[in-house]
Coordinates of C-alpha atoms in Angstrom, one line a residue:
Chain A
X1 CA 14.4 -10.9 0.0
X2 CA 15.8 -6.7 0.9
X3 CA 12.7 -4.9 1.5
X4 CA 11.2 -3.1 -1.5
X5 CA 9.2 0.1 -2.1
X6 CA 6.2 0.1 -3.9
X7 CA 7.7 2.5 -6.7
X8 CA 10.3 -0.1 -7.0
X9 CA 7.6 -2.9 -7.3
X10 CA 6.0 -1.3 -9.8
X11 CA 8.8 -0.9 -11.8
X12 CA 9.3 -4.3 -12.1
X13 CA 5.9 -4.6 -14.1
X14 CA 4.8 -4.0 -17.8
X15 CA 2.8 -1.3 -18.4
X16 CA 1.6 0.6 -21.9
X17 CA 0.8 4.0 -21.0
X18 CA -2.3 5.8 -22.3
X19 CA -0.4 8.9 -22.4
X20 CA -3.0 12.0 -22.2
X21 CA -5.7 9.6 -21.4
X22 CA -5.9 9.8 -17.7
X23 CA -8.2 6.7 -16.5
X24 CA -8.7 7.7 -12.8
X25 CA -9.8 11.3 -11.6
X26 CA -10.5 12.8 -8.3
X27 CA -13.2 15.2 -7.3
X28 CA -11.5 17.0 -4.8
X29 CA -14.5 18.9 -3.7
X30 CA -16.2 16.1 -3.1
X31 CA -13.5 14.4 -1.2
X32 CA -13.2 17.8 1.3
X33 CA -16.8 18.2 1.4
X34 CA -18.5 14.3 2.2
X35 CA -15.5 12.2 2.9
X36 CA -13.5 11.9 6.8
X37 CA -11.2 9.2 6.2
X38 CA -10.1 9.5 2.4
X39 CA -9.5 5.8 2.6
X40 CA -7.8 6.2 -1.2
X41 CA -4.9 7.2 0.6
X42 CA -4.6 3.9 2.3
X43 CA -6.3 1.3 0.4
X44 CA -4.9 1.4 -2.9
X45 CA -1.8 -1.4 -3.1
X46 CA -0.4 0.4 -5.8
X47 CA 0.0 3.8 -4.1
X48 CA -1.8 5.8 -6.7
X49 CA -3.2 8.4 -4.2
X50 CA -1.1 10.8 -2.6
X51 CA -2.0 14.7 -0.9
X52 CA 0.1 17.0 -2.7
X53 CA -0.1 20.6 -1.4
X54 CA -3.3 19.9 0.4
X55 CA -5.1 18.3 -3.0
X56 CA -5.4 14.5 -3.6
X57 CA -3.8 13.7 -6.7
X58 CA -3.7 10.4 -8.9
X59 CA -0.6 9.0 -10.0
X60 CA -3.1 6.8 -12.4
X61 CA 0.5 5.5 -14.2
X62 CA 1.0 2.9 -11.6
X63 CA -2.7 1.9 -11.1
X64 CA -2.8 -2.0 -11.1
X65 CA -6.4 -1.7 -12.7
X66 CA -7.9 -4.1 -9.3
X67 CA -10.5 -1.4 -8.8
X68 CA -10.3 -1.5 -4.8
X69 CA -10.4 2.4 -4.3
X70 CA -13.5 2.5 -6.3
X71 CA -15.4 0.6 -4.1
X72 CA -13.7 1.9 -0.9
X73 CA -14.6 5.4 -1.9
X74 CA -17.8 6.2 0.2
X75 CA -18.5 9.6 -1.9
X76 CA -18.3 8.6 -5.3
X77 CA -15.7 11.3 -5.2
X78 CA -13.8 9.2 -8.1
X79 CA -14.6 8.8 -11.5
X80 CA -12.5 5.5 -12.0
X81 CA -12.5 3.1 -15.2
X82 CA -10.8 0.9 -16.7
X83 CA -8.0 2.1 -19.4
X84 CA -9.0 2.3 -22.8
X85 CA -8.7 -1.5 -24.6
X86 CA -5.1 -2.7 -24.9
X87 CA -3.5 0.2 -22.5
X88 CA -2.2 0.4 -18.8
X89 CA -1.1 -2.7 -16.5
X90 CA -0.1 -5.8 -19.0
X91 CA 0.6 -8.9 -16.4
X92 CA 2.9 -11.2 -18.0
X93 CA 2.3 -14.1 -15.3
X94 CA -0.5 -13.0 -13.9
Chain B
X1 CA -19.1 -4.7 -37.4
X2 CA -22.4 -2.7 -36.5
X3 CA -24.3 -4.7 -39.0
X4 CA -23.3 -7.6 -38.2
X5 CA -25.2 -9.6 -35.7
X6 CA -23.9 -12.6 -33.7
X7 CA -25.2 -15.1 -31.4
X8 CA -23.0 -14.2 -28.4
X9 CA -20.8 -11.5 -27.3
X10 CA -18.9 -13.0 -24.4
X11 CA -17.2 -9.8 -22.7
X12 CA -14.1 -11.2 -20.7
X13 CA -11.3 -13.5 -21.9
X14 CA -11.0 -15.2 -18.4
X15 CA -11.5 -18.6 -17.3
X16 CA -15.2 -18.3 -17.2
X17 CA -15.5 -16.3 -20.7
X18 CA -13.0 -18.6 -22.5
X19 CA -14.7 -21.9 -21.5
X20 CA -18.3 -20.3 -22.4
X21 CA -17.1 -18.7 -25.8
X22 CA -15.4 -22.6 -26.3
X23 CA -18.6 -24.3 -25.3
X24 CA -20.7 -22.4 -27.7
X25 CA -18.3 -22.3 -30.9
X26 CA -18.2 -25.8 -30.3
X27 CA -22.0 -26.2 -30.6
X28 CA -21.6 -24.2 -33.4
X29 CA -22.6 -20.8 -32.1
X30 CA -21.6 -17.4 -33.8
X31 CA -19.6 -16.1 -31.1
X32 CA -17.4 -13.2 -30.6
X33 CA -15.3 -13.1 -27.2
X34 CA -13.9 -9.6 -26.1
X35 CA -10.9 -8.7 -24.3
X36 CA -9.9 -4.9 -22.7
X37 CA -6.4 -6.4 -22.3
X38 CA -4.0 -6.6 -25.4
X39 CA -4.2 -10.4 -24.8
X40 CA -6.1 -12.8 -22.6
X41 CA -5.1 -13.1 -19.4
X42 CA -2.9 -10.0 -19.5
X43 CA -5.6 -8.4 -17.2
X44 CA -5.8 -11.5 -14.9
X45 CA -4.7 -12.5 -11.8
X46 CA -5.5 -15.4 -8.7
X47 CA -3.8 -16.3 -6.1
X48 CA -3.0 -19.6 -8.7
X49 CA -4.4 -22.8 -7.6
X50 CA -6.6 -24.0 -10.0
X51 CA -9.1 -27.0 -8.5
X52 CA -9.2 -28.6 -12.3
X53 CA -11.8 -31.5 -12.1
X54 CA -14.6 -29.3 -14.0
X55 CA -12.4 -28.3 -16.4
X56 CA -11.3 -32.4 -17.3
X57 CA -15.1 -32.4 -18.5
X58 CA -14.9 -29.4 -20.6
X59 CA -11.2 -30.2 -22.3
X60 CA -10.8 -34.2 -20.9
X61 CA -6.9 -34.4 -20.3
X62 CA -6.3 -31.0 -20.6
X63 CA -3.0 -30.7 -18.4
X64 CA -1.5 -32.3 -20.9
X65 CA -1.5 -29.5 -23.1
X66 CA -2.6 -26.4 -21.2
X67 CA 0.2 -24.4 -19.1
X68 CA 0.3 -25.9 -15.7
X69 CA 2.7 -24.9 -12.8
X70 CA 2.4 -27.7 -10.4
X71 CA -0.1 -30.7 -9.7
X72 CA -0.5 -29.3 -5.8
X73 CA -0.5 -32.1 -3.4
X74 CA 1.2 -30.6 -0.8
X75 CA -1.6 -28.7 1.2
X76 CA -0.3 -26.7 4.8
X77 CA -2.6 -24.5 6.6
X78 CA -0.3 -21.9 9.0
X79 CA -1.6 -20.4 12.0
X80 CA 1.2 -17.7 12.1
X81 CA 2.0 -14.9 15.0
X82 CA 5.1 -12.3 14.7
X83 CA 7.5 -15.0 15.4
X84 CA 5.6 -18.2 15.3
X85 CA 4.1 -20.7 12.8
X86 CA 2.0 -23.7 13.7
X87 CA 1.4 -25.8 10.6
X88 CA -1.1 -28.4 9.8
X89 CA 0.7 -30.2 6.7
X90 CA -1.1 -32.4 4.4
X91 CA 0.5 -34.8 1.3
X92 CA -1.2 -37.0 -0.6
X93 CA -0.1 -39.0 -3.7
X94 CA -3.4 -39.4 -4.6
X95 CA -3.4 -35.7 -5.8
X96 CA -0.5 -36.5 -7.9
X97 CA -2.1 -38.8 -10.4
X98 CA -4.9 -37.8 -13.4
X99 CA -7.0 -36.6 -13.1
X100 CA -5.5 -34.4 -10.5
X101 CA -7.1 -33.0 -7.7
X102 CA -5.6 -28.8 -8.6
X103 CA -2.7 -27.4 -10.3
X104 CA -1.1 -23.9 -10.0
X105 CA -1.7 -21.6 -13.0
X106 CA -0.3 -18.4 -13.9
X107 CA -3.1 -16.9 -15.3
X108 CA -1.6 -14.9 -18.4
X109 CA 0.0 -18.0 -19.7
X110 CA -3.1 -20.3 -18.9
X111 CA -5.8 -18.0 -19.8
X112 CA -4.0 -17.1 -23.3
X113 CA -4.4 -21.0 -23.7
X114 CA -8.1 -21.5 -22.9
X115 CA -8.9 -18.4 -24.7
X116 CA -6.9 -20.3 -27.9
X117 CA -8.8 -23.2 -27.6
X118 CA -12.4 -21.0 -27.8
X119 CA -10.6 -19.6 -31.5
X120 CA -9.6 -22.9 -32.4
X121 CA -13.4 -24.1 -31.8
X122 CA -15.1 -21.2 -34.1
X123 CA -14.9 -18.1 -31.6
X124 CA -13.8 -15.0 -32.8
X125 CA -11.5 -13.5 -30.5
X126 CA -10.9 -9.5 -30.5
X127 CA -8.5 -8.4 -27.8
X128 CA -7.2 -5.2 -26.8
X129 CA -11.0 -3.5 -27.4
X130 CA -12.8 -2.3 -24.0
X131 CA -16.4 -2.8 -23.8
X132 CA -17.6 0.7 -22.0
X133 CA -21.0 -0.5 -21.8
X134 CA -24.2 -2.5 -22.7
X135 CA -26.3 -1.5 -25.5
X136 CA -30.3 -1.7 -24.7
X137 CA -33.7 -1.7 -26.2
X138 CA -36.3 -0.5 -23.9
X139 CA -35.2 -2.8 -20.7
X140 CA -33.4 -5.4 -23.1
X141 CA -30.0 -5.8 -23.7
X142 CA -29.0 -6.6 -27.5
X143 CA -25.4 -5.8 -27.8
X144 CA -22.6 -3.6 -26.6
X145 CA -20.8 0.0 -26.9
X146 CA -16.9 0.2 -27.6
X147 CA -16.2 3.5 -28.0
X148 CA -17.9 4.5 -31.4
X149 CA -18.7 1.0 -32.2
X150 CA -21.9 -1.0 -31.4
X151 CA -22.0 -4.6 -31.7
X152 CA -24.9 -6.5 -31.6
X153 CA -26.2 -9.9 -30.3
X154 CA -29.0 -12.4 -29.0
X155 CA -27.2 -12.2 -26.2
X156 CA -24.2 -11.4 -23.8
X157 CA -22.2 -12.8 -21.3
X158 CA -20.8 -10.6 -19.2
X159 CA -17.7 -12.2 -17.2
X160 CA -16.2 -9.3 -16.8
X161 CA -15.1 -9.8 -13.5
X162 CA -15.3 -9.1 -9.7
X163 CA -15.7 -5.4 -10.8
X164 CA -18.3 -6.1 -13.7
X165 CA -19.3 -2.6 -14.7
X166 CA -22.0 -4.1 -17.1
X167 CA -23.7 -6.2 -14.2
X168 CA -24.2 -2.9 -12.6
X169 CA -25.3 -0.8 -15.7
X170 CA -27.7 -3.6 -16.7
X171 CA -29.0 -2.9 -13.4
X172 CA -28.3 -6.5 -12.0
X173 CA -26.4 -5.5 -8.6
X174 CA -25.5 -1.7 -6.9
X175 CA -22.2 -1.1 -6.3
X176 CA -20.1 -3.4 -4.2
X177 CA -20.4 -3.2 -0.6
X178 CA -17.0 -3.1 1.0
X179 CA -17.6 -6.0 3.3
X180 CA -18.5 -8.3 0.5
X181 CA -15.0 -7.9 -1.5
X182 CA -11.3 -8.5 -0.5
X183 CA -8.2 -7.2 -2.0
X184 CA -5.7 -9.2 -3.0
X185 CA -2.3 -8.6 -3.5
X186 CA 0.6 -10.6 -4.5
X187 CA 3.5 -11.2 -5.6
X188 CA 5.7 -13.4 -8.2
X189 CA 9.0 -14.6 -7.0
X190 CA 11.2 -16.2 -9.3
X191 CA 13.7 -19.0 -7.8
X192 CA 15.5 -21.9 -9.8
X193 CA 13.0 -25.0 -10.5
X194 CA 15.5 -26.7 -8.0
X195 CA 15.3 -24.7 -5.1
X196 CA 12.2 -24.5 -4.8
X197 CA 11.8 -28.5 -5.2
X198 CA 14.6 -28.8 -2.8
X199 CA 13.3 -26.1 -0.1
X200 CA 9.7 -27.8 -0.5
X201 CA 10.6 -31.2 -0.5
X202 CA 8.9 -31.5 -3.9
X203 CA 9.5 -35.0 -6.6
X204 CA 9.6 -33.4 -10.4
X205 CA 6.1 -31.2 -10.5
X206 CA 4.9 -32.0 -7.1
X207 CA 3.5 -28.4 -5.7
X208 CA 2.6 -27.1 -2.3
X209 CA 0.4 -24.7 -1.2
X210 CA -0.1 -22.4 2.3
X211 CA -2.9 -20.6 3.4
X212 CA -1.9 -18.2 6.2
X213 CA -4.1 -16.8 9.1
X214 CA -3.0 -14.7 11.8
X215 CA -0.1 -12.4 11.6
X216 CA 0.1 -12.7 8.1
X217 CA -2.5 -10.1 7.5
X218 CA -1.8 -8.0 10.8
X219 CA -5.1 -9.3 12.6
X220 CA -7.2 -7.8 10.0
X221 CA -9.7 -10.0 8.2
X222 CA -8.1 -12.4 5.7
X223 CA -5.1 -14.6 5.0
X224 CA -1.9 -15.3 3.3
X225 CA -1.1 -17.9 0.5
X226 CA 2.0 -18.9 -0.8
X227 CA 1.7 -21.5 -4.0
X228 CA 4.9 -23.2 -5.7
X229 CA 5.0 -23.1 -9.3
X230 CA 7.7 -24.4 -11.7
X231 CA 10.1 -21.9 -11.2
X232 CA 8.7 -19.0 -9.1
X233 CA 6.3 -18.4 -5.8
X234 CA 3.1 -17.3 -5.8
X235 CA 3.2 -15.0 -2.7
X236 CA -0.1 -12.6 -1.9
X237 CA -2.4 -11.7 1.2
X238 CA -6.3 -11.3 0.7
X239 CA -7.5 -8.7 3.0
X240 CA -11.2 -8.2 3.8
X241 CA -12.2 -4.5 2.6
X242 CA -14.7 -3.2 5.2
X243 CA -11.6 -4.4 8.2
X244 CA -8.9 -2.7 6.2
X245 CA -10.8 0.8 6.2
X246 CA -11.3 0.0 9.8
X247 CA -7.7 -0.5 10.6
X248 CA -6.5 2.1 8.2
X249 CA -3.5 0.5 7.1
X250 CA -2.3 0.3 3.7
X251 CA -2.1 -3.1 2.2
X252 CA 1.1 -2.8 0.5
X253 CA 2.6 -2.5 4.3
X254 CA 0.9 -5.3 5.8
X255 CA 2.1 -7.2 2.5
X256 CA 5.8 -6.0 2.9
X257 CA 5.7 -7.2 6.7
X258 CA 4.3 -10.6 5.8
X259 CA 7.1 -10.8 3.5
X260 CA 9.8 -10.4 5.5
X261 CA 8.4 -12.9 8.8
X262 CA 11.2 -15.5 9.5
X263 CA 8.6 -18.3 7.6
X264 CA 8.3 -16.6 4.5
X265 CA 11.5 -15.2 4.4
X266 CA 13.0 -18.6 4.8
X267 CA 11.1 -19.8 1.7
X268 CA 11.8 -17.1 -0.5
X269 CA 15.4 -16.5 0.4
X270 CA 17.3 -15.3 -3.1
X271 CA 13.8 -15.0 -4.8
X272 CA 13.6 -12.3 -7.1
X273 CA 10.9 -9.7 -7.4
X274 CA 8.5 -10.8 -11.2
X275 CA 5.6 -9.7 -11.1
X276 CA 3.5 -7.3 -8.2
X277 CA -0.4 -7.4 -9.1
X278 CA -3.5 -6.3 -7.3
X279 CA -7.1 -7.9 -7.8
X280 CA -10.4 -7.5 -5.8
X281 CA -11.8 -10.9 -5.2
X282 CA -15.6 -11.5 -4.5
X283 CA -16.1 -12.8 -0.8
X284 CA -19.4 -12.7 0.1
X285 CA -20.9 -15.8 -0.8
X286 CA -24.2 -16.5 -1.5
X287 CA -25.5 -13.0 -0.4
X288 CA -23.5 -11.5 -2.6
X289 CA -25.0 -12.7 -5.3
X290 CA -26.2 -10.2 -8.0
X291 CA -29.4 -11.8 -9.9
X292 CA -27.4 -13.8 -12.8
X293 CA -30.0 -13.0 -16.0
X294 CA -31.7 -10.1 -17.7
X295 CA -33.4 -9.9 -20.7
X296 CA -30.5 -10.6 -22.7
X297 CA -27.5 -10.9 -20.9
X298 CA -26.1 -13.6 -18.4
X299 CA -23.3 -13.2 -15.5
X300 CA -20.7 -15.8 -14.9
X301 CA -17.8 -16.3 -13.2
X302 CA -16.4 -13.6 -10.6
X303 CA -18.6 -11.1 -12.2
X304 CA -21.8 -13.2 -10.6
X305 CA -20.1 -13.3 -7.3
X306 CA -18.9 -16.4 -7.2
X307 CA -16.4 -17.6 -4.7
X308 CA -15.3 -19.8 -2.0
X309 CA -13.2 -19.3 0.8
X310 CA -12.8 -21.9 3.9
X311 CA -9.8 -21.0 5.3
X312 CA -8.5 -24.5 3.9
X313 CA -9.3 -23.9 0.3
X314 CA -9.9 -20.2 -1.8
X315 CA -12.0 -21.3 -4.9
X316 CA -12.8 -19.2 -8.0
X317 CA -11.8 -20.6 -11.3
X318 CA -13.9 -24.3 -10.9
X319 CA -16.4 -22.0 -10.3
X320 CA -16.3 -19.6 -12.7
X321 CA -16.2 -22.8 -15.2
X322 CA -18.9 -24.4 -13.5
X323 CA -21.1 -21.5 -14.3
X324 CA -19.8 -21.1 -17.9
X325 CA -21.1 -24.5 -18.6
X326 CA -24.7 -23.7 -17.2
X327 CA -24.2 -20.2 -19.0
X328 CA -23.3 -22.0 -22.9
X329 CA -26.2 -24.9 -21.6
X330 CA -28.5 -22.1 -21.6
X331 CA -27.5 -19.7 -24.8
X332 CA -27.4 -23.1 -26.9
X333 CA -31.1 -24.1 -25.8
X334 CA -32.2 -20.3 -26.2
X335 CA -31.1 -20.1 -29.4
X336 CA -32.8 -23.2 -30.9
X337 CA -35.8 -21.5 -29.3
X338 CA -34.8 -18.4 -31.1
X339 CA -35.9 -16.6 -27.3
X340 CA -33.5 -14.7 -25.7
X341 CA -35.7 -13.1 -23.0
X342 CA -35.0 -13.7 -19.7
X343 CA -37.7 -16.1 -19.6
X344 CA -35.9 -18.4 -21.5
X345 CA -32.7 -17.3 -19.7
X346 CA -34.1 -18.2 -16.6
X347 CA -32.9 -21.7 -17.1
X348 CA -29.9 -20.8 -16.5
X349 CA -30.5 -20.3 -12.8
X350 CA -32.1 -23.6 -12.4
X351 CA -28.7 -25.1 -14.0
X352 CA -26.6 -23.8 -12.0
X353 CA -28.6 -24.0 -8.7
X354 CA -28.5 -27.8 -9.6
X355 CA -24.3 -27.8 -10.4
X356 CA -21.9 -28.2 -7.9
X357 CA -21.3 -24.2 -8.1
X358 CA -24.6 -23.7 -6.1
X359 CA -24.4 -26.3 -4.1
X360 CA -21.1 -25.5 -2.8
X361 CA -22.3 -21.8 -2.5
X362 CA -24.9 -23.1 -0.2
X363 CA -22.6 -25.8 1.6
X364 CA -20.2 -21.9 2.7
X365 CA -22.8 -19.7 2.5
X366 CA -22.3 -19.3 6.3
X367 CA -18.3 -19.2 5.9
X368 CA -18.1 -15.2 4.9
X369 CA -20.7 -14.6 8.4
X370 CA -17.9 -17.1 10.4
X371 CA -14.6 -15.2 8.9
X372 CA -16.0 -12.0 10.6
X373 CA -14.5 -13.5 13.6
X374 CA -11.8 -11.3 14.9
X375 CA -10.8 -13.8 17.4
X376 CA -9.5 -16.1 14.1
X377 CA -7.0 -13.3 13.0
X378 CA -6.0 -12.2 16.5
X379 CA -6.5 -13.9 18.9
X380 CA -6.4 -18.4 17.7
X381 CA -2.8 -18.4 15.7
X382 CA -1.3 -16.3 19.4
X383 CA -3.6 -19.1 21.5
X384 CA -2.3 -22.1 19.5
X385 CA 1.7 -20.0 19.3
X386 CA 1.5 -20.0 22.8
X387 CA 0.6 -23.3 23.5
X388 CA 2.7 -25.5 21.4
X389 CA 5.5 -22.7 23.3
X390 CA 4.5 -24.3 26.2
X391 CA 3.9 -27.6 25.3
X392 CA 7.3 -28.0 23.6
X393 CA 9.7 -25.6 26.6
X394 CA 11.5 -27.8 29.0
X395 CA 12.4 -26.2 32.2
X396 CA 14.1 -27.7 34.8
X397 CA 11.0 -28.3 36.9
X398 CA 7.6 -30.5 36.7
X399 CA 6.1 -29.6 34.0
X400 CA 1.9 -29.6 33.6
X401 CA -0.8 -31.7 31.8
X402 CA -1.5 -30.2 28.7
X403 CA -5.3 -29.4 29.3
X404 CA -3.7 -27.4 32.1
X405 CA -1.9 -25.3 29.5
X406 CA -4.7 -25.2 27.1
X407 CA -6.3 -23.5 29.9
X408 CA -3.4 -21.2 30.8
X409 CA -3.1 -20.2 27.0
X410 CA -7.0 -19.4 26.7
X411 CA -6.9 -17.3 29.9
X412 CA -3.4 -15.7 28.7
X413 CA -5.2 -14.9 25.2
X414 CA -8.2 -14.1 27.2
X415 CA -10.7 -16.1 25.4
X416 CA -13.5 -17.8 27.7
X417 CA -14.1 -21.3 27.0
X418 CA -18.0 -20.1 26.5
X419 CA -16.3 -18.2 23.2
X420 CA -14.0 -21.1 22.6
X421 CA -16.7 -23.4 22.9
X422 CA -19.4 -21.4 20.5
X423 CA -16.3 -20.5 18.0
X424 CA -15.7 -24.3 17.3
X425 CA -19.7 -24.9 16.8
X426 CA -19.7 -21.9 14.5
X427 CA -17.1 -23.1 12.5
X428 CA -18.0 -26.6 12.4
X429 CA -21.6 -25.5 10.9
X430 CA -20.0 -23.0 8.4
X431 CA -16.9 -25.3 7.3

């Protein structure tokens, strides 16, 4: 199989959006102040973390919901939960 | 519904929460069973292989009516490098035949099932409603919070999974130490039921599956798996936490790269892209375990820890049912006592410490210290690469004994037969 971006991966899934509900947010200060590695930039499978302009942001649209950054966060820098009832990644196989 | 008060709230519509909820309509319980996603199993995802001989005694026969893939009898273990494979290949017809030894599942097919069979005994099921947290009286818990809503009940099951908010807010574990969980990625590959019996030598709904060690994960701690289903692969990489923030590479690259080495892109030629998911997946053993029961409230299935990985076999759904059957044991003999305290609930402890869920927690309990050894991602699948390179490379002179290559291949990999020697006792004691 052709290689394939993780944008285009995720694309491939079902997901109901929580529009305006944002389910993941990131304490920047926290992040600059306690933590050296910012390991959400590399853990996360789904690529929800990225530095834009200096600041970490959450692309919480894509988030597969598997709760990895949350524990990999050594700063509780993240307030991360699930998405309300019946929203965000809907597996079809699974 | 605040009024109201049931038996049991069973938070989780996974394999675990579906087979207690079933167990206890069954007996005739009140029980309500919640799910965040907008149906069961839409949340949910395993690698796939189900080991099903515990769930034959809940629903006797049951692959003849629940979704199974495949009846796996093909079992290979790969010891992989960048451009090597070394395969120990296993195929039994003895796995073929009821009451079957595992099958593979696709979880939002198979969980919608199980969770259908806990209605049809009495539950109620309510999907698409996230329980934020557990509702308490003094130290006791005697219901939950949705949103506005409070529902209340003699007791709860949490099995809420690997993440299980509630254990933690009921105060049952901390948060999850990073070298205790793994995250697993994967992917679903569709491919014509054909193929996929033709490229894996597979009669009608024979399966195979791989677990991968070595170069599948990079050297970091974990493995590869690659499961056959009807029509589509089950393709994913569990990656040990703590060694990923240590090698500081994203999982989505590591999964890529396994992707496209020669093996895997041999047997997923023409697939197509289904499905990508992402799950964490409890992997430390016994010493992960949170305490089970509160006043109140029970854990089961991957939200009390439980898993087993042996680097032949990665088990979570037997167990998860094993403990939901201790877990519905327990609520039924509670409530005949009318005492949910976690007294009463203590018995459930004792039933599963005497199941096959405990005992095979205690059989691996060394397995999660053993698969801290780097020398099994980096440094065995290059040893055993480079040896069967050897063994099998015909030049046009003498060629050695094969001890003598061993040798050659430890020193090349530079492993000392002291660390060879104590690897192989290790493993034998935690395998």
């Amino acid at each position: 199989m052709r290689r394939m971006s993780v944008p285009e991966k995720l694309a491939v899934n079902k997901y109901d959006l929580d529009e305006g509900h944002p389910h993941i947010e990131v304490h920047e200060e926290v992040c600059r102040e306690k933590c050296p590695d910012l390991a959400c930039l590399f853990v996360c499978p789904a690529n929800v973390y990225s530095e834009v302009n200096g600041k970490i942001v959450a692309d919480w649209a894509g988030c597969l919901e598997c709760g990895t950054c949350k524990v990999a966060c050594p700063s509780d820098a993240l307030y991360w939960v699930y998405p309300r009832g019946g929203f965000g990644v809907v597996y079809r196989s699974g | 519904m605040a009024d109201e008060k049931f038996d049991v709230i069973v938070v989780g519509a996974g394999v675990a929460g579906s087979t207690a909820a079933y167990l206890l309509a069954k007996q005739g319980l009140e029980v309500v069973l919640i799910e965040r996603g907008p149906y069961p199993g839409s949340k949910n995802l395993s690698g796939g292989v189900l080991y099903g001989k515990v769930l034959h005694q809940v629903i006797p026969n049951y692959w003849e009516e629940a979704p199974v893939e495949r009846a796996i009898n093909n079992q290979v273990v790969t010891f992989m490098t960048e451009d090597a494979s070394f395969n120990i290949d296993f195929k039994t017809q003895a796995f073929n035949r009821p009451p079957y030894n595992a099958f593979t599942v696709l979880r939002a097919k198979f969980d919608r099932w199980l969770a259908g069979k806990a209605e049809e005994a009495g539950a109620m099921l309510v999907p698409g409603i996230k329980v934020d947290k557990v509702l308490k009286e003094g130290d006791r818990v005697v219901g939950v919070i949705a949103g506005e809503e409070e529902m209340l009940a003699g007791v709860v099951i949490a099995a809420d999974g690997a993440n299980s908010f509630l254990a933690q807010e009921a105060g049952l574990r901390g948060k999850l130490p990073t070298d205790q969980v793994a995250v697993g990625v994967k992917e679903l590959i569709g491919l014509p039921r054909e193929t996929i019996e033709e490229r894996f030598h597979l009669n009608g709904s024979e399966g195979t599956a791989y677990s991968i060690v070595g170069f599948a994960t990079r050297g970091v701690a974990g493995g590869g798996f690659l499961y056959t289903n009807l029509d589509s692969l089950s393709v994913g990489l569990v990656i040990r936490l703590d060694d990923l923030l240590e090698a500081k590479l994203k999982p989505a690259d590591i999964f890529e790269e396994f992707l496209q080495h020669p093996m895997v892109a041999a047997l997923t030629k023409d697939g197509k892209l289904l499905e990508y998911g992402a799950h964490l997946v409890p992997e430390g053993g016994l010493e992960m375990m949170p305490r089970i029961f509160t006043d109140g409230m029970l854990l089961a299935g991957d939200a009390a820890g439980l898993g087993v990985n042996n680097g032949f076999v990665v088990r979570g759904m037997d167990l998860a049912i094993g403990s939901a059957i201790a877990a519905a044991e327990t609520v039924v003999e509670a409530k005949a006592k009318g005492d949910f305290s976690a007294r009463a609930l203590g018995a459930y402890q004792t039933k599963l410490d005497g199941s096959f869920v405990m005992a095979d927690m205690r059989t691996y309990a060394r397995t999660p210290r053993f698969f801290q050894k780097e020398r099994l991602y980096k440094t065995y699948p290059a040893m055993l690469a480079d040896l069967m390179t050897q063994i099998y490379t015909q030049e046009a002179q003498p060629k050695e004994h094969v001890m003598t290559m061993a040798r050659t291949s430890a020193k090349d990999c530079q492993v000392s037969l002291l660390d060879l020697a104590r690897d192989m006792l290790d493993g034998a004691r935690a395998l």
